[in-house]
Amino acid sequence: MTSEITLFVNPTAGRGRGARAAQPAASALRAAGFSVRTVLGEDAADALVRARAAVESGTGALIAVGGDGMAGLALQALAGTRTPLGLVAVGTGNDFARALGLPVREPAAAGRMIADALKCGRIRDIDLGQVGDRWFGTVLASGFDSRVNDRGNRMRWPTGRLKYDLAMIAELAGFRPVPYRIRVDDGEVREVEATLVAVGNGSSYGGGMRICPGADLTDGLFDVTVVGDCSRGTLLRVFPRVYRGTHVEHPKVTVLRATRVEIAAEGVTGYADGEPLGPLPLSARCVRGGVRVVGP
């Protein structure tokens, strides 16, 4: 492996933590003997062009510095290649880094871990989700949770998990279950009244909400969590249990496993890795070994 690696930096992640985190991460990598170059962009599209160019030029690794959105952007450059992904997680949610067992909001520690892993060859293949030409590492959210995500992303304060807790409470005021049509693999279409449908490659979103607690990044399958037609009161009682993953024990919750999932509902937007995918219907497939990652 070449000793030249690339930092892929979102300077605005975590209200500026991305820019501040790049320096200690780079210092740790250089101290370990790596040559480090930094990729920024004028916007997401420009940053992605630059990241793809770095991958095509043969960089030894692409290290995303930011949150789940930045990790998701890095996946667009890395999916299907042999260039590994490293994460310096300093965003709001950081769920992908948690799923990989990486440090969160500790850029120097993350840099040291990545350097050690690269030297020792601790690189593994994990699955990715794919919707059209978009790749995702954690969860495709739709329904109540995507509305919470949308509201949370618009909130400037507070930060972290509390932001999504407050967004959830605010969204409850206008909450209504909606009719979904769900098809997994080659099965029949299921028509259900649902609060949300979450398609998990990873187990969590929103800063530790374990919506798909049994999801495994290496089993070649999605875990699909379907929360049925809950009342506001039931949702208020059940949804906080998502941090422990015990919500799946409630009778209104069903978990399916599949390699392909099609979901449709009127007026519902899908999100993946915290970023909007677009309105339903959407079709996702789990791609085994879709990306290489540097890990502990």
mmCIF file of C-alpha atoms in Angstrom:
data_model
loop_
_atom_site.group_PDB
_atom_site.id
_atom_site.type_symbol
_atom_site.label_atom_id
_atom_site.label_comp_id
_atom_site.label_asym_id
_atom_site.label_seq_id
_atom_site.Cartn_x
_atom_site.Cartn_y
_atom_site.Cartn_z
ATOM 1 C CA MET A 1 0.000 0.000 0.000
ATOM 2 C CA THR A 2 1.236 3.474 -0.837
ATOM 3 C CA SER A 3 2.132 5.681 2.121
ATOM 4 C CA GLU A 4 0.251 8.606 0.578
ATOM 5 C CA ILE A 5 -3.282 8.936 1.901
ATOM 6 C CA THR A 6 -6.002 11.538 1.512
ATOM 7 C CA LEU A 7 -8.009 13.450 4.114
ATOM 8 C CA PHE A 8 -11.484 14.213 2.781
ATOM 9 C CA VAL A 9 -12.645 17.110 4.935
ATOM 10 C CA ASN A 10 -16.001 18.743 5.584
ATOM 11 C CA PRO A 11 -14.985 22.005 7.302
ATOM 12 C CA THR A 12 -18.551 22.743 8.421
ATOM 13 C CA ALA A 13 -19.291 19.345 10.043
ATOM 14 C CA GLY A 14 -20.357 19.576 13.680
ATOM 15 C CA ARG A 15 -20.513 23.395 13.525
ATOM 16 C CA GLY A 16 -16.856 23.692 12.547
ATOM 17 C CA ARG A 17 -15.460 20.576 14.228
ATOM 18 C CA GLY A 18 -14.532 19.176 10.826
ATOM 19 C CA ALA A 19 -12.011 21.919 10.135
ATOM 20 C CA ARG A 20 -10.595 21.738 13.663
ATOM 21 C CA ALA A 21 -10.384 17.936 13.578
ATOM 22 C CA ALA A 22 -8.401 17.722 10.349
ATOM 23 C CA GLN A 23 -5.189 19.034 11.918
ATOM 24 C CA PRO A 24 -4.798 16.584 14.853
ATOM 25 C CA ALA A 25 -5.870 13.691 12.634
ATOM 26 C CA ALA A 26 -3.320 14.667 9.977
ATOM 27 C CA SER A 27 -0.619 15.137 12.621
ATOM 28 C CA ALA A 28 -1.219 11.639 13.982
ATOM 29 C CA LEU A 29 -1.053 10.134 10.508
ATOM 30 C CA ARG A 30 2.127 12.019 9.593
ATOM 31 C CA ALA A 31 3.745 11.021 12.879
ATOM 32 C CA ALA A 32 3.129 7.415 11.842
ATOM 33 C CA GLY A 33 5.015 8.001 8.599
ATOM 34 C CA PHE A 34 2.194 8.677 6.151
ATOM 35 C CA SER A 35 2.196 11.401 3.539
ATOM 36 C CA VAL A 36 -1.120 13.238 3.888
ATOM 37 C CA ARG A 37 -2.885 15.415 1.363
ATOM 38 C CA THR A 38 -6.183 17.181 2.017
ATOM 39 C CA VAL A 39 -9.218 17.369 -0.260
ATOM 40 C CA LEU A 40 -11.783 20.111 0.189
ATOM 41 C CA GLY A 41 -14.494 21.260 -2.164
ATOM 42 C CA GLU A 42 -16.496 24.354 -2.913
ATOM 43 C CA ASP A 43 -19.627 22.243 -2.401
ATOM 44 C CA ALA A 44 -20.576 18.562 -2.137
ATOM 45 C CA ALA A 45 -20.455 17.981 -5.884
ATOM 46 C CA ASP A 46 -17.019 19.564 -6.231
ATOM 47 C CA ALA A 47 -15.728 17.682 -3.179
ATOM 48 C CA LEU A 48 -16.907 14.393 -4.671
ATOM 49 C CA VAL A 49 -15.134 15.095 -7.969
ATOM 50 C CA ARG A 50 -11.922 15.736 -6.061
ATOM 51 C CA ALA A 51 -12.350 12.627 -3.900
ATOM 52 C CA ARG A 52 -12.901 10.438 -6.969
ATOM 53 C CA ALA A 53 -9.797 11.918 -8.556
ATOM 54 C CA ALA A 54 -7.776 11.029 -5.452
ATOM 55 C CA VAL A 55 -9.063 7.452 -5.556
ATOM 56 C CA GLU A 56 -8.351 7.118 -9.275
ATOM 57 C CA SER A 57 -4.826 8.457 -8.743
ATOM 58 C CA GLY A 58 -4.094 5.557 -6.370
ATOM 59 C CA THR A 59 -4.267 7.083 -2.899
ATOM 60 C CA GLY A 60 -3.670 4.488 -0.195
ATOM 61 C CA ALA A 61 -6.837 5.405 1.708
ATOM 62 C CA LEU A 62 -9.540 8.047 1.761
ATOM 63 C CA ILE A 63 -10.088 9.350 5.287
ATOM 64 C CA ALA A 64 -13.399 11.186 5.698
ATOM 65 C CA VAL A 65 -13.348 13.901 8.364
ATOM 66 C CA GLY A 66 -16.866 14.933 9.350
ATOM 67 C CA GLY A 67 -20.162 13.221 10.126
ATOM 68 C CA ASP A 68 -22.357 10.606 8.522
ATOM 69 C CA GLY A 69 -23.069 12.882 5.567
ATOM 70 C CA MET A 70 -19.359 13.159 4.815
ATOM 71 C CA ALA A 71 -18.906 9.422 5.250
ATOM 72 C CA GLY A 72 -21.796 8.907 2.840
ATOM 73 C CA LEU A 73 -20.202 11.251 0.316
ATOM 74 C CA ALA A 74 -16.935 9.329 0.591
ATOM 75 C CA LEU A 75 -18.818 6.113 -0.160
ATOM 76 C CA GLN A 76 -19.851 7.540 -3.530
ATOM 77 C CA ALA A 77 -16.160 7.743 -4.436
ATOM 78 C CA LEU A 78 -15.098 4.417 -2.909
ATOM 79 C CA ALA A 79 -17.892 1.895 -3.526
ATOM 80 C CA GLY A 80 -16.710 -0.919 -5.752
ATOM 81 C CA THR A 81 -13.024 0.069 -5.529
ATOM 82 C CA ARG A 82 -10.212 -1.484 -3.459
ATOM 83 C CA THR A 83 -9.315 1.815 -1.790
ATOM 84 C CA PRO A 84 -10.216 1.661 1.915
ATOM 85 C CA LEU A 85 -12.276 4.175 3.860
ATOM 86 C CA GLY A 86 -11.212 5.600 7.204
ATOM 87 C CA LEU A 87 -13.411 7.807 9.376
ATOM 88 C CA VAL A 88 -12.543 10.671 11.688
ATOM 89 C CA ALA A 89 -16.021 11.140 13.117
ATOM 90 C CA VAL A 90 -16.738 14.664 14.320
ATOM 91 C CA GLY A 91 -20.269 15.259 13.068
ATOM 92 C CA THR A 92 -23.623 15.281 14.825
ATOM 93 C CA GLY A 93 -24.715 11.658 14.481
ATOM 94 C CA ASN A 94 -21.545 9.638 13.733
ATOM 95 C CA ASP A 95 -23.540 6.411 13.457
ATOM 96 C CA PHE A 96 -21.368 4.856 10.762
ATOM 97 C CA ALA A 97 -18.254 5.294 12.909
ATOM 98 C CA ARG A 98 -20.062 3.718 15.861
ATOM 99 C CA ALA A 99 -21.055 0.746 13.726
ATOM 100 C CA LEU A 100 -17.391 0.279 12.771
ATOM 101 C CA GLY A 101 -16.153 0.614 16.365
ATOM 102 C CA LEU A 102 -14.213 3.815 15.662
ATOM 103 C CA PRO A 103 -13.587 6.740 18.038
ATOM 104 C CA VAL A 104 -16.189 9.510 18.016
ATOM 105 C CA ARG A 105 -15.176 13.175 18.386
ATOM 106 C CA GLU A 106 -11.591 12.182 19.186
ATOM 107 C CA PRO A 107 -9.729 13.139 16.008
ATOM 108 C CA ALA A 108 -6.213 12.480 17.270
ATOM 109 C CA ALA A 109 -7.221 9.041 18.599
ATOM 110 C CA ALA A 110 -9.004 8.273 15.332
ATOM 111 C CA GLY A 111 -5.910 9.306 13.367
ATOM 112 C CA ARG A 112 -3.674 7.055 15.466
ATOM 113 C CA MET A 113 -6.085 4.123 15.144
ATOM 114 C CA ILE A 114 -6.319 4.525 11.366
ATOM 115 C CA ALA A 115 -2.530 4.763 11.052
ATOM 116 C CA ASP A 116 -2.014 1.621 13.127
ATOM 117 C CA ALA A 117 -4.735 -0.261 11.239
ATOM 118 C CA LEU A 118 -3.235 0.660 7.863
ATOM 119 C CA LYS A 119 0.220 -0.461 8.954
ATOM 120 C CA CYS A 120 -1.097 -3.742 10.375
ATOM 121 C CA GLY A 121 -3.482 -4.431 7.487
ATOM 122 C CA ARG A 122 -6.658 -4.257 9.573
ATOM 123 C CA ILE A 123 -8.857 -3.640 6.551
ATOM 124 C CA ARG A 124 -12.114 -5.494 5.948
ATOM 125 C CA ASP A 125 -14.978 -5.583 3.491
ATOM 126 C CA ILE A 126 -18.443 -4.500 4.616
ATOM 127 C CA ASP A 127 -21.814 -4.335 2.907
ATOM 128 C CA LEU A 128 -23.405 -1.218 1.459
ATOM 129 C CA GLY A 129 -26.921 -0.264 0.521
ATOM 130 C CA GLN A 130 -27.596 1.034 -2.976
ATOM 131 C CA VAL A 131 -30.550 3.071 -4.252
ATOM 132 C CA GLY A 132 -30.140 3.828 -7.938
ATOM 133 C CA ASP A 133 -26.616 5.226 -8.182
ATOM 134 C CA ARG A 134 -26.494 6.290 -4.509
ATOM 135 C CA TRP A 135 -24.717 4.247 -1.853
ATOM 136 C CA PHE A 136 -25.356 4.278 1.892
ATOM 137 C CA GLY A 137 -23.698 2.712 4.909
ATOM 138 C CA THR A 138 -26.180 3.037 7.751
ATOM 139 C CA VAL A 139 -29.965 3.347 7.404
ATOM 140 C CA LEU A 140 -32.497 4.340 4.771
ATOM 141 C CA ALA A 141 -35.207 6.132 6.772
ATOM 142 C CA SER A 142 -38.756 6.858 5.637
ATOM 143 C CA GLY A 143 -41.842 8.157 7.381
ATOM 144 C CA PHE A 144 -41.885 9.636 10.860
ATOM 145 C CA ASP A 145 -38.143 9.184 11.275
ATOM 146 C CA SER A 146 -37.318 10.951 8.004
ATOM 147 C CA ARG A 147 -39.520 13.861 9.097
ATOM 148 C CA VAL A 148 -37.624 13.968 12.394
ATOM 149 C CA ASN A 149 -34.352 13.876 10.471
ATOM 150 C CA ASP A 150 -35.470 16.719 8.230
ATOM 151 C CA ARG A 151 -36.484 18.876 11.188
ATOM 152 C CA GLY A 152 -33.332 17.989 13.120
ATOM 153 C CA ASN A 153 -31.120 18.964 10.206
ATOM 154 C CA ARG A 154 -32.778 22.396 10.137
ATOM 155 C CA MET A 155 -32.192 22.997 13.855
ATOM 156 C CA ARG A 156 -29.075 24.966 14.750
ATOM 157 C CA TRP A 157 -29.403 24.169 18.446
ATOM 158 C CA PRO A 158 -29.008 21.959 20.398
ATOM 159 C CA THR A 159 -26.467 19.499 18.995
ATOM 160 C CA GLY A 160 -26.137 15.739 19.072
ATOM 161 C CA ARG A 161 -28.778 13.348 20.327
ATOM 162 C CA LEU A 162 -30.862 16.021 22.085
ATOM 163 C CA LYS A 163 -31.508 17.729 18.744
ATOM 164 C CA TYR A 164 -33.281 14.645 17.411
ATOM 165 C CA ASP A 165 -35.192 14.105 20.669
ATOM 166 C CA LEU A 166 -36.634 17.617 20.420
ATOM 167 C CA ALA A 167 -37.326 17.218 16.706
ATOM 168 C CA MET A 168 -39.252 14.011 17.470
ATOM 169 C CA ILE A 169 -41.436 15.776 20.030
ATOM 170 C CA ALA A 170 -42.146 18.599 17.589
ATOM 171 C CA GLU A 171 -43.098 16.188 14.792
ATOM 172 C CA LEU A 172 -45.535 14.320 17.018
ATOM 173 C CA ALA A 173 -47.945 17.251 16.798
ATOM 174 C CA GLY A 174 -48.748 16.525 13.160
ATOM 175 C CA PHE A 175 -48.144 12.798 13.198
ATOM 176 C CA ARG A 176 -50.327 10.395 11.162
ATOM 177 C CA PRO A 177 -49.541 6.809 10.030
ATOM 178 C CA VAL A 178 -49.549 6.448 6.250
ATOM 179 C CA PRO A 179 -50.325 3.554 3.858
ATOM 180 C CA TYR A 180 -47.144 1.784 2.732
ATOM 181 C CA ARG A 181 -46.523 -0.807 0.059
ATOM 182 C CA ILE A 182 -43.504 -2.974 0.895
ATOM 183 C CA ARG A 183 -41.896 -5.751 -1.090
ATOM 184 C CA VAL A 184 -38.859 -7.724 0.097
ATOM 185 C CA ASP A 185 -36.854 -9.821 -2.351
ATOM 186 C CA ASP A 186 -39.279 -11.682 -4.654
ATOM 187 C CA GLY A 187 -42.144 -11.777 -2.185
ATOM 188 C CA GLU A 188 -45.616 -10.368 -2.529
ATOM 189 C CA VAL A 189 -46.369 -6.703 -1.942
ATOM 190 C CA ARG A 190 -47.412 -6.015 1.650
ATOM 191 C CA GLU A 191 -49.876 -3.179 2.190
ATOM 192 C CA VAL A 192 -49.645 -1.790 5.728
ATOM 193 C CA GLU A 193 -50.481 1.327 7.693
ATOM 194 C CA ALA A 194 -47.126 2.310 9.107
ATOM 195 C CA THR A 195 -45.478 5.033 11.132
ATOM 196 C CA LEU A 196 -42.100 4.407 9.545
ATOM 197 C CA VAL A 197 -40.086 1.910 7.552
ATOM 198 C CA ALA A 198 -36.320 1.829 8.140
ATOM 199 C CA VAL A 199 -33.980 -0.206 5.939
ATOM 200 C CA GLY A 200 -30.830 -0.922 7.914
ATOM 201 C CA ASN A 201 -27.447 -1.863 6.547
ATOM 202 C CA GLY A 202 -26.115 -0.575 9.859
ATOM 203 C CA SER A 203 -28.027 -0.576 13.120
ATOM 204 C CA SER A 204 -28.443 3.092 14.074
ATOM 205 C CA TYR A 205 -29.126 6.626 12.928
ATOM 206 C CA GLY A 206 -29.728 10.027 14.510
ATOM 207 C CA GLY A 207 -26.823 9.807 16.958
ATOM 208 C CA GLY A 208 -27.361 6.345 18.418
ATOM 209 C CA MET A 209 -31.012 5.487 17.719
ATOM 210 C CA ARG A 210 -30.736 1.697 17.229
ATOM 211 C CA ILE A 211 -33.683 1.461 14.870
ATOM 212 C CA CYS A 212 -32.398 -1.802 13.323
ATOM 213 C CA PRO A 213 -30.565 -3.281 16.320
ATOM 214 C CA GLY A 214 -29.860 -6.650 14.706
ATOM 215 C CA ALA A 215 -28.334 -5.249 11.510
ATOM 216 C CA ASP A 216 -24.945 -6.717 10.601
ATOM 217 C CA LEU A 217 -22.607 -4.917 8.204
ATOM 218 C CA THR A 218 -21.223 -8.199 6.883
ATOM 219 C CA ASP A 219 -24.190 -10.573 6.452
ATOM 220 C CA GLY A 220 -25.324 -9.460 2.992
ATOM 221 C CA LEU A 221 -28.803 -8.585 4.303
ATOM 222 C CA PHE A 222 -30.813 -5.545 5.283
ATOM 223 C CA ASP A 223 -32.771 -5.496 8.512
ATOM 224 C CA VAL A 224 -36.080 -3.777 7.708
ATOM 225 C CA THR A 225 -37.893 -2.336 10.724
ATOM 226 C CA VAL A 226 -41.577 -1.620 10.162
ATOM 227 C CA VAL A 227 -43.327 0.353 12.909
ATOM 228 C CA GLY A 228 -47.057 -0.100 12.441
ATOM 229 C CA ASP A 229 -50.038 2.183 12.967
ATOM 230 C CA CYS A 230 -49.160 3.504 16.419
ATOM 231 C CA SER A 231 -51.154 6.187 18.177
ATOM 232 C CA ARG A 232 -49.277 9.296 19.300
ATOM 233 C CA GLY A 233 -49.265 8.005 22.847
ATOM 234 C CA THR A 234 -47.879 4.623 21.853
ATOM 235 C CA LEU A 235 -45.217 6.193 19.662
ATOM 236 C CA LEU A 236 -44.210 8.549 22.462
ATOM 237 C CA ARG A 237 -43.754 5.566 24.765
ATOM 238 C CA VAL A 238 -42.103 3.255 22.256
ATOM 239 C CA PHE A 239 -39.815 5.526 20.249
ATOM 240 C CA PRO A 240 -37.435 6.415 23.127
ATOM 241 C CA ARG A 241 -36.721 2.684 23.475
ATOM 242 C CA VAL A 242 -34.939 2.896 20.134
ATOM 243 C CA TYR A 243 -31.746 3.949 21.951
ATOM 244 C CA ARG A 244 -31.605 0.495 23.545
ATOM 245 C CA GLY A 245 -33.008 -1.335 20.535
ATOM 246 C CA THR A 246 -35.817 -2.798 22.642
ATOM 247 C CA HIS A 247 -38.570 -1.199 20.557
ATOM 248 C CA VAL A 248 -38.463 -4.275 18.303
ATOM 249 C CA GLU A 249 -40.116 -6.243 21.140
ATOM 250 C CA HIS A 250 -43.321 -4.176 20.825
ATOM 251 C CA PRO A 251 -46.197 -5.909 18.985
ATOM 252 C CA LYS A 252 -46.542 -2.960 16.590
ATOM 253 C CA VAL A 253 -42.975 -3.485 15.347
ATOM 254 C CA THR A 254 -41.995 -6.050 12.695
ATOM 255 C CA VAL A 255 -38.465 -6.844 11.512
ATOM 256 C CA LEU A 256 -37.858 -8.330 8.051
ATOM 257 C CA ARG A 257 -34.573 -9.405 6.482
ATOM 258 C CA ALA A 258 -33.871 -9.201 2.788
ATOM 259 C CA THR A 259 -31.303 -8.436 0.105
ATOM 260 C CA ARG A 260 -33.718 -6.169 -1.804
ATOM 261 C CA VAL A 261 -36.474 -3.891 -0.542
ATOM 262 C CA GLU A 262 -39.033 -1.774 -2.376
ATOM 263 C CA ILE A 263 -41.005 0.797 -0.382
ATOM 264 C CA ALA A 264 -43.732 3.150 -1.561
ATOM 265 C CA ALA A 265 -45.905 5.720 0.188
ATOM 266 C CA GLU A 266 -47.450 9.030 -0.829
ATOM 267 C CA GLY A 267 -45.843 12.214 0.443
ATOM 268 C CA VAL A 268 -42.894 10.493 2.155
ATOM 269 C CA THR A 269 -39.226 11.363 1.613
ATOM 270 C CA GLY A 270 -36.435 8.837 2.011
ATOM 271 C CA TYR A 271 -33.187 9.684 3.796
ATOM 272 C CA ALA A 272 -29.966 7.652 3.831
ATOM 273 C CA ASP A 273 -26.938 8.387 6.019
ATOM 274 C CA GLY A 274 -28.870 11.463 7.155
ATOM 275 C CA GLU A 275 -29.118 12.944 3.660
ATOM 276 C CA PRO A 276 -32.260 13.149 1.477
ATOM 277 C CA LEU A 277 -32.597 10.561 -1.286
ATOM 278 C CA GLY A 278 -35.887 11.809 -2.667
ATOM 279 C CA PRO A 279 -39.567 10.888 -2.502
ATOM 280 C CA LEU A 280 -40.801 7.319 -2.307
ATOM 281 C CA PRO A 281 -41.118 4.896 -4.076
ATOM 282 C CA LEU A 282 -37.531 3.766 -3.640
ATOM 283 C CA SER A 283 -35.843 0.432 -4.261
ATOM 284 C CA ALA A 284 -32.732 -0.577 -2.298
ATOM 285 C CA ARG A 285 -30.401 -3.523 -2.577
ATOM 286 C CA CYS A 286 -27.736 -4.776 -0.183
ATOM 287 C CA VAL A 287 -24.369 -5.184 -1.888
ATOM 288 C CA ARG A 288 -22.119 -7.620 -0.063
ATOM 289 C CA GLY A 289 -18.567 -6.319 0.362
ATOM 290 C CA GLY A 290 -19.394 -3.028 -1.286
ATOM 291 C CA VAL A 291 -16.547 -1.114 0.344
ATOM 292 C CA ARG A 292 -13.317 -1.694 2.255
ATOM 293 C CA VAL A 293 -12.933 -0.006 5.652
ATOM 294 C CA VAL A 294 -10.086 0.630 8.054
ATOM 295 C CA GLY A 295 -11.030 -0.505 11.531
ATOM 296 C CA PRO A 296 -9.889 -1.358 15.029
#
